Amino acid sequence: MSLSMDYFKKYYEFAAEKSVGDLKQIRAKFYDRFLAHGLPNRKSESWRYAKINSWFENSYACPSVERGLSDFHDESFMNEVDILVCDGVVNIVNTDIDVVVMDLKQALQTYPEKVMSHLTKSYNYNNTGNPFADLAAAAWSSGVFIDVPPGYTLVKPLKIVHVFTSEVFLNSYNIFNLGVGAKATIVEYFTGNEDISYAHNFTTSINLEAGAVLTNEKLQNSSPFAVVQDYRIITQKNSSEYVQRQYGFGAKVARDETLVNFIGDGAKNSFSGLSFAASCSWHSSHVKILHNSSNCHSDQKFHSLVSDRGESSFLGHIFVPKTIAATLAYQDSKSLLLGPLSRSNVKPYLEIFADDVVCTHSASVGQLDKGALFYLRARGMTESEAYSILLSSFASELIKDCQSDFLRLKAAEKVKKLSSLIFIEDGV
Amino acid sequence: MLKIKDLRVSAENKDILKGLSLDVKPGEVHAIMGPNGSGKSTLSNVLAGKYGYDVSHGSACFNGEDLLDMAPEDRARKGLFLAFQYPVVIPGLNNLYFLRQAINSIRLSKNEKILDAGQCLLLAKKYLAELDLDDSFLSRNLHEGFSGGEKKRNEMLQMMMLEPQLAILDETDSGLDVDALKTVAGVVNKMRSADRSFLIITHYQRLLDYIKPDHVHILSDGKIIKSGGPELALHVESSGYVGLGES
Amino acid sequence: MTDEAIMNKALSNEYPHGFETKVASNTFAPGLNEDVIRKISQKKNEPEFLLQWRLKAYKHWLNMPEPNWAKLDIEKISYDDIIYYSEPQSVANKPKSLDEVDPELLKTYEKLGIPLHEHAKLAGVAVDAVFDSVSVATTFKDKLADAGVIFCPFSEAVVSHPELIKKYLGSVVPYTDNFFAALNSAVFSDGSFVYIPKGVRCPMELSTYFRINTPQIGQFERTLIIAEDDSFVSYLEGCTAPMRTEHQLHAAVVELVALENAQIKYATVQNWYPGSKEGKGGIYNFVTKRGVCKGNSSRISWTQIETGSAVTWKYPGVVLKGDNSHGEFYSVALTNNYQQADTGTKMIHMGKNTKSTVISKGISAGHGVNTFRGMVRATPGAVDSVNFTQCDSLLIGNSCAAHTYPNIEIGNSSAAVAHEASTSRVSDAQLFYCRQRGMSEEEAVSLIVSGFCKSVFQKLPLEFAVEAQKLLEVSLEGSVG
């Protein structure tokens, strides 16, 4: 049965029914565009490999019931949380944080202009089309609002954990705002009970004022039945710096998309991503960087591991318009296919209208180096041990710089665990 | 041969040369020494006509002609050669082919007969041995994958083949080991003649152990603060640049 | 002269092949319908199956939308204003030998540097000369026939070897493939046909020289090359057209079939009229080229030097069906003034242990837009397939654009794919270095560009490498060189 737009209606109505004023209007604008755009099809480069019909087979509940953490089985992160979002309900666990951290609904009362300006920006920037980002902004019922004031340096990282304990369709919208010269690290961890199916469709709007520095680290360890869509829209002003490190392991479908707009000179960013698409999962990472200002540098490094019937995609897109000077842009993607039925798709695009640029990209898809495998086995390791070591070292290039100990260890552990499964499943 | 009068030059709105004068006569070897940031490389670049410099005052004449008005290639064709501190890489461009293009564009401008590939190869081979290089050097791409020493030797090879009237060596000695340094000095000494001059720009005295300059100038903060004979270089070697300005 | 003025001068471009030949021609009225197709087919004495195939293609085409996914800036093409067939009258009488060919036509090719006359023929190269819709002469036919090689106009092959045409026409590029392939299948008029029998190494280079002459005409040629087991052929095509202020359409289809252990090398030097400096006129070059490595251990290579046309839209590809087969694509595309080139390749790996190599060099100058679009696909059956792609763009001046859109789809864990790309400009430091050695800026640009393209020029047949280099210089820098 093919998916119809009606499927999403109840989630929108659930979120929008109590809204009033500007919020109601902008929700409607997003929803109208979502409907007008319709579901993406194969003709769109960035959705070519997505089988959207299969994503929403379940009829998820609206995230209306407050549930406690008692329903969650894994508590390993409990010491690692400042903000806990459980099935969409935002709890500020650490009340000792001296920057503005609140539920988006509350922020709407306290900082209505800031929230509305982010929503408006999302509307204007997403005009080329991720319909699910429109849906998230139209139908959000949950969100975290973080505002770091100008000149302020947040010494300790802010840790947000998103937990799912019930079979819901959650749309959420988050805002990270850094004032002039502010510095912060935001760490996000996504998890859910392993035996349930849920959909998490969320947009994060990030704004870095001049000279602001944000490190954003996230690890997606969702249930193997979950559908997770993560859309980030980032504006960077003069000399700001953004670092994103992302690690994706769980979910049946995990799609992340980041759109960066350099709107001030001398800004920089770097992206590193590691994903492991095991069993039948489908992972897709998209980064689009609009070099709309001079002297900006961007750097992308994405590694993906694919085992069994997994599929991974990487779509990088660098855009440099006319008259922009001194652009540096790098892209690098590597995929390792570990099972005979594993698949990988790569599209590293460069679109350049200016001449003062140095852009390079490289992409490779292949299997584990047989010579290295042999070398390790000649030193007495079993094939499974050798695999594990080689995959861990492939991953470590991206994991080692992670500042959050929790994420770093978790990522290493997941790589180890998923590599050990290759042998059980394939019987090698 | 080269007459520089009260030259003032800035780049990116920063004054670099602040009234430099210099007179190089035919057959003379001048050494210009100075600490980092004194304007040494700016001087060589401005003389060769590199983009990005602003001459606000003064003049530079080469054999009586105004140098500063000429295109870089015209300066080269009239016999000015710059041995680059950092020779550029041009991927895919054959070294010998490049040499031939350079020689022939200079020869053509003088209405001389151009060299064919064979003649050019013979000429180059003659000099390769002197530079301790083998023939395969010519079939490589211009500076692609060259070591620092190879790049500098390639600059010397070009100088030998182009036979300039005035050769400016911009820190040719930097990054060279003693053997390579002797090779470079050997080339310069061999090419010294009554109608050819050299301007040797260096940070250290050590190249001047092998090339005896007629005049040594100390450049500091965009001006020549002291001029003298070879003994001045030795003074810098033992006491550094400090205090030279006051005397 | 300021730097900018020098740069502009270096890039100023005189198109040397822009003259028009005055010959009396039989020309159809503009417009396209079934009758036009029947008339073309009739002109060629085609067997019925071919007419039916054309008509099917036409019907299919009528229901196809014009493609716009490449986002090229193209003036709306009015297919009813195009002339679909024109032949010089002298050719209608079927000259039996070169001596009977209209001297005016021979002179045209001479002017283009392709002498067809027996005494002046290009040594070692057999030439088929296609003028508007028909082949006017083919040289060295006898010598080739001695070796068993068939090299003749497509329309001749249709009559003399209908079984080969029936078997292979549309087998690589079906008429349903795309809009322009469908149009071509309906109205193609001539082109070259090559058949290399089993075990034969073609004794000389084969070459077709395409010339568009008549105003308003669309040239729709079709080339089919079949290399039987253990054979080898090297083929080169060249193209030019007069300068005209309106755009003209050239929509060709090229199909290559390499059977077991056969090798086909196909080179193109495309120099259609690129339009004026202001972007007026020029050829729309919308071409579908594909080869299939059908047999095991077969090999197909595409080499292209693209300096002409207002708009180029072509992606020569190789379908690697046979085990151990090998596909190659080497390309230099230069766009200057207002030219647009959207080109690249598709390598479809299906057989075991197949290999492909892609090297693309794009140069954008003036307001030129140069796009590389590539597809490397390994199907689950393509065990141990390997691809290497390198794709570099060079920018000259600040009004041009260079885009790179590679697509890699790998459905097979034993495949190894590596892709590298870079975009950079001719640096001021490189220019200054060359000028300090006495070269003018024009010479310097030309040297740097030729170094940039070297790895592709090395793949051209020797006779044409020099020509390609010259072409690039002319396209870049007027008369200097």
mmCIF file of N, CA, C and O in Angstrom, chain B residues 94-129:
data_model
loop_
_atom_site.group_PDB
_atom_site.id
_atom_site.type_symbol
_atom_site.label_atom_id
_atom_site.label_comp_id
_atom_site.label_asym_id
_atom_site.label_seq_id
_atom_site.Cartn_x
_atom_site.Cartn_y
_atom_site.Cartn_z
ATOM 1 N N ASN B 94 56.037 19.177 -18.572
ATOM 2 C CA ASN B 94 57.366 18.587 -18.698
ATOM 3 C C ASN B 94 58.450 19.639 -18.507
ATOM 4 O O ASN B 94 58.412 20.723 -19.076
ATOM 5 N N ASN B 95 59.438 19.271 -17.705
ATOM 6 C CA ASN B 95 60.491 20.221 -17.342
ATOM 7 C C ASN B 95 61.268 20.724 -18.555
ATOM 8 O O ASN B 95 61.476 21.931 -18.728
ATOM 9 N N LEU B 96 61.665 19.802 -19.424
ATOM 10 C CA LEU B 96 62.445 20.190 -20.599
ATOM 11 C C LEU B 96 61.607 21.079 -21.533
ATOM 12 O O LEU B 96 62.083 22.065 -22.069
ATOM 13 N N TYR B 97 60.360 20.718 -21.683
ATOM 14 C CA TYR B 97 59.462 21.492 -22.532
ATOM 15 C C TYR B 97 59.347 22.924 -22.000
ATOM 16 O O TYR B 97 59.392 23.897 -22.747
ATOM 17 N N PHE B 98 59.244 23.002 -20.693
ATOM 18 C CA PHE B 98 59.170 24.326 -20.069
ATOM 19 C C PHE B 98 60.432 25.130 -20.346
ATOM 20 O O PHE B 98 60.375 26.297 -20.725
ATOM 21 N N LEU B 99 61.591 24.475 -20.186
ATOM 22 C CA LEU B 99 62.859 25.152 -20.432
ATOM 23 C C LEU B 99 62.922 25.688 -21.864
ATOM 24 O O LEU B 99 63.347 26.810 -22.107
ATOM 25 N N ARG B 100 62.470 24.856 -22.797
ATOM 26 C CA ARG B 100 62.541 25.251 -24.201
ATOM 27 C C ARG B 100 61.611 26.443 -24.471
ATOM 28 O O ARG B 100 61.977 27.383 -25.169
ATOM 29 N N GLN B 101 60.418 26.381 -23.881
ATOM 30 C CA GLN B 101 59.493 27.508 -24.042
ATOM 31 C C GLN B 101 60.128 28.794 -23.523
ATOM 32 O O GLN B 101 60.032 29.842 -24.135
ATOM 33 N N ALA B 102 60.784 28.674 -22.373
ATOM 34 C CA ALA B 102 61.375 29.860 -21.757
ATOM 35 C C ALA B 102 62.508 30.402 -22.633
ATOM 36 O O ALA B 102 62.539 31.583 -22.966
ATOM 37 N N ILE B 103 63.409 29.503 -23.025
ATOM 38 C CA ILE B 103 64.542 29.949 -23.859
ATOM 39 C C ILE B 103 64.035 30.579 -25.146
ATOM 40 O O ILE B 103 64.456 31.670 -25.539
ATOM 41 N N ASN B 104 63.093 29.904 -25.786
ATOM 42 C CA ASN B 104 62.641 30.390 -27.090
ATOM 43 C C ASN B 104 61.835 31.675 -26.997
ATOM 44 O O ASN B 104 61.917 32.513 -27.889
ATOM 45 N N SER B 105 61.095 31.862 -25.929
ATOM 46 C CA SER B 105 60.376 33.141 -25.875
ATOM 47 C C SER B 105 61.360 34.289 -25.690
ATOM 48 O O SER B 105 61.141 35.386 -26.193
ATOM 49 N N ILE B 106 62.460 34.013 -24.990
ATOM 50 C CA ILE B 106 63.471 35.065 -24.845
ATOM 51 C C ILE B 106 64.222 35.273 -26.174
ATOM 52 O O ILE B 106 64.422 36.398 -26.618
ATOM 53 N N ARG B 107 64.548 34.185 -26.810
ATOM 54 C CA ARG B 107 65.263 34.281 -28.090
ATOM 55 C C ARG B 107 64.400 34.969 -29.158
ATOM 56 O O ARG B 107 64.896 35.814 -29.899
ATOM 57 N N LEU B 108 63.146 34.613 -29.196
ATOM 58 C CA LEU B 108 62.248 35.218 -30.185
ATOM 59 C C LEU B 108 62.184 36.725 -30.005
ATOM 60 O O LEU B 108 62.185 37.484 -30.974
ATOM 61 N N SER B 109 62.150 37.161 -28.751
ATOM 62 C CA SER B 109 62.031 38.599 -28.496
ATOM 63 C C SER B 109 63.278 39.331 -28.973
ATOM 64 O O SER B 109 63.261 40.522 -29.215
ATOM 65 N N LYS B 110 64.386 38.590 -29.106
ATOM 66 C CA LYS B 110 65.624 39.228 -29.589
ATOM 67 C C LYS B 110 65.871 38.914 -31.053
ATOM 68 O O LYS B 110 66.982 39.102 -31.558
ATOM 69 N N ASN B 111 64.851 38.355 -31.713
ATOM 70 C CA ASN B 111 64.987 37.936 -33.112
ATOM 71 C C ASN B 111 66.094 36.929 -33.315
ATOM 72 O O ASN B 111 66.750 36.903 -34.355
ATOM 73 N N GLU B 112 66.343 36.102 -32.314
ATOM 74 C CA GLU B 112 67.330 35.041 -32.480
ATOM 75 C C GLU B 112 66.625 33.765 -32.914
ATOM 76 O O GLU B 112 65.429 33.612 -32.725
ATOM 77 N N LYS B 113 67.428 32.852 -33.466
ATOM 78 C CA LYS B 113 66.849 31.595 -33.923
ATOM 79 C C LYS B 113 66.398 30.758 -32.725
ATOM 80 O O LYS B 113 67.079 30.708 -31.715
ATOM 81 N N ILE B 114 65.240 30.127 -32.869
ATOM 82 C CA ILE B 114 64.785 29.337 -31.729
ATOM 83 C C ILE B 114 65.445 27.959 -31.741
ATOM 84 O O ILE B 114 65.917 27.493 -32.774
ATOM 85 N N LEU B 115 65.503 27.354 -30.572
ATOM 86 C CA LEU B 115 66.128 26.038 -30.449
ATOM 87 C C LEU B 115 65.074 24.957 -30.646
ATOM 88 O O LEU B 115 63.966 25.063 -30.118
ATOM 89 N N ASP B 116 65.441 23.897 -31.369
ATOM 90 C CA ASP B 116 64.512 22.782 -31.435
ATOM 91 C C ASP B 116 64.735 21.881 -30.220
ATOM 92 O O ASP B 116 65.655 22.101 -29.429
ATOM 93 N N ALA B 117 63.896 20.884 -30.103
ATOM 94 C CA ALA B 117 63.927 20.062 -28.892
ATOM 95 C C ALA B 117 65.298 19.416 -28.682
ATOM 96 O O ALA B 117 65.806 19.358 -27.568
ATOM 97 N N GLY B 118 65.905 18.971 -29.788
ATOM 98 C CA GLY B 118 67.200 18.305 -29.698
ATOM 99 C C GLY B 118 68.279 19.236 -29.189
ATOM 100 O O GLY B 118 69.048 18.907 -28.278
ATOM 101 N N GLN B 119 68.314 20.434 -29.791
ATOM 102 C CA GLN B 119 69.337 21.407 -29.380
ATOM 103 C C GLN B 119 69.169 21.758 -27.899
ATOM 104 O O GLN B 119 70.139 21.907 -27.160
ATOM 105 N N CYS B 120 67.928 21.886 -27.524
ATOM 106 C CA CYS B 120 67.650 22.280 -26.154
ATOM 107 C C CYS B 120 68.099 21.173 -25.193
ATOM 108 O O CYS B 120 68.680 21.440 -24.145
ATOM 109 N N LEU B 121 67.827 19.958 -25.597
ATOM 110 C CA LEU B 121 68.207 18.810 -24.774
ATOM 111 C C LEU B 121 69.734 18.758 -24.613
ATOM 112 O O LEU B 121 70.248 18.573 -23.513
ATOM 113 N N LEU B 122 70.442 18.965 -25.719
ATOM 114 C CA LEU B 122 71.911 18.934 -25.668
ATOM 115 C C LEU B 122 72.441 19.995 -24.713
ATOM 116 O O LEU B 122 73.325 19.749 -23.894
ATOM 117 N N LEU B 123 71.860 21.174 -24.835
ATOM 118 C CA LEU B 123 72.287 22.293 -23.997
ATOM 119 C C LEU B 123 72.043 21.952 -22.525
ATOM 120 O O LEU B 123 72.909 22.161 -21.670
ATOM 121 N N ALA B 124 70.856 21.427 -22.257
ATOM 122 C CA ALA B 124 70.508 21.116 -20.872
ATOM 123 C C ALA B 124 71.426 20.041 -20.310
ATOM 124 O O ALA B 124 71.903 20.142 -19.181
ATOM 125 N N LYS B 125 71.700 19.040 -21.135
ATOM 126 C CA LYS B 125 72.552 17.935 -20.681
ATOM 127 C C LYS B 125 73.936 18.434 -20.276
ATOM 128 O O LYS B 125 74.528 17.940 -19.328
ATOM 129 N N LYS B 126 74.412 19.415 -21.041
ATOM 130 C CA LYS B 126 75.721 19.977 -20.760
ATOM 131 C C LYS B 126 75.796 20.484 -19.313
ATOM 132 O O LYS B 126 76.795 20.348 -18.642
ATOM 133 N N TYR B 127 74.695 21.066 -18.868
ATOM 134 C CA TYR B 127 74.711 21.675 -17.538
ATOM 135 C C TYR B 127 74.303 20.714 -16.420
ATOM 136 O O TYR B 127 74.642 20.929 -15.267
ATOM 137 N N LEU B 128 73.568 19.689 -16.792
ATOM 138 C CA LEU B 128 73.054 18.784 -15.765
ATOM 139 C C LEU B 128 74.180 18.190 -14.916
ATOM 140 O O LEU B 128 74.079 18.121 -13.688
ATOM 141 N N ALA B 129 75.261 17.774 -15.598
ATOM 142 C CA ALA B 129 76.356 17.143 -14.891
ATOM 143 C C ALA B 129 76.926 18.096 -13.844
ATOM 144 O O ALA B 129 77.205 17.708 -12.713
#
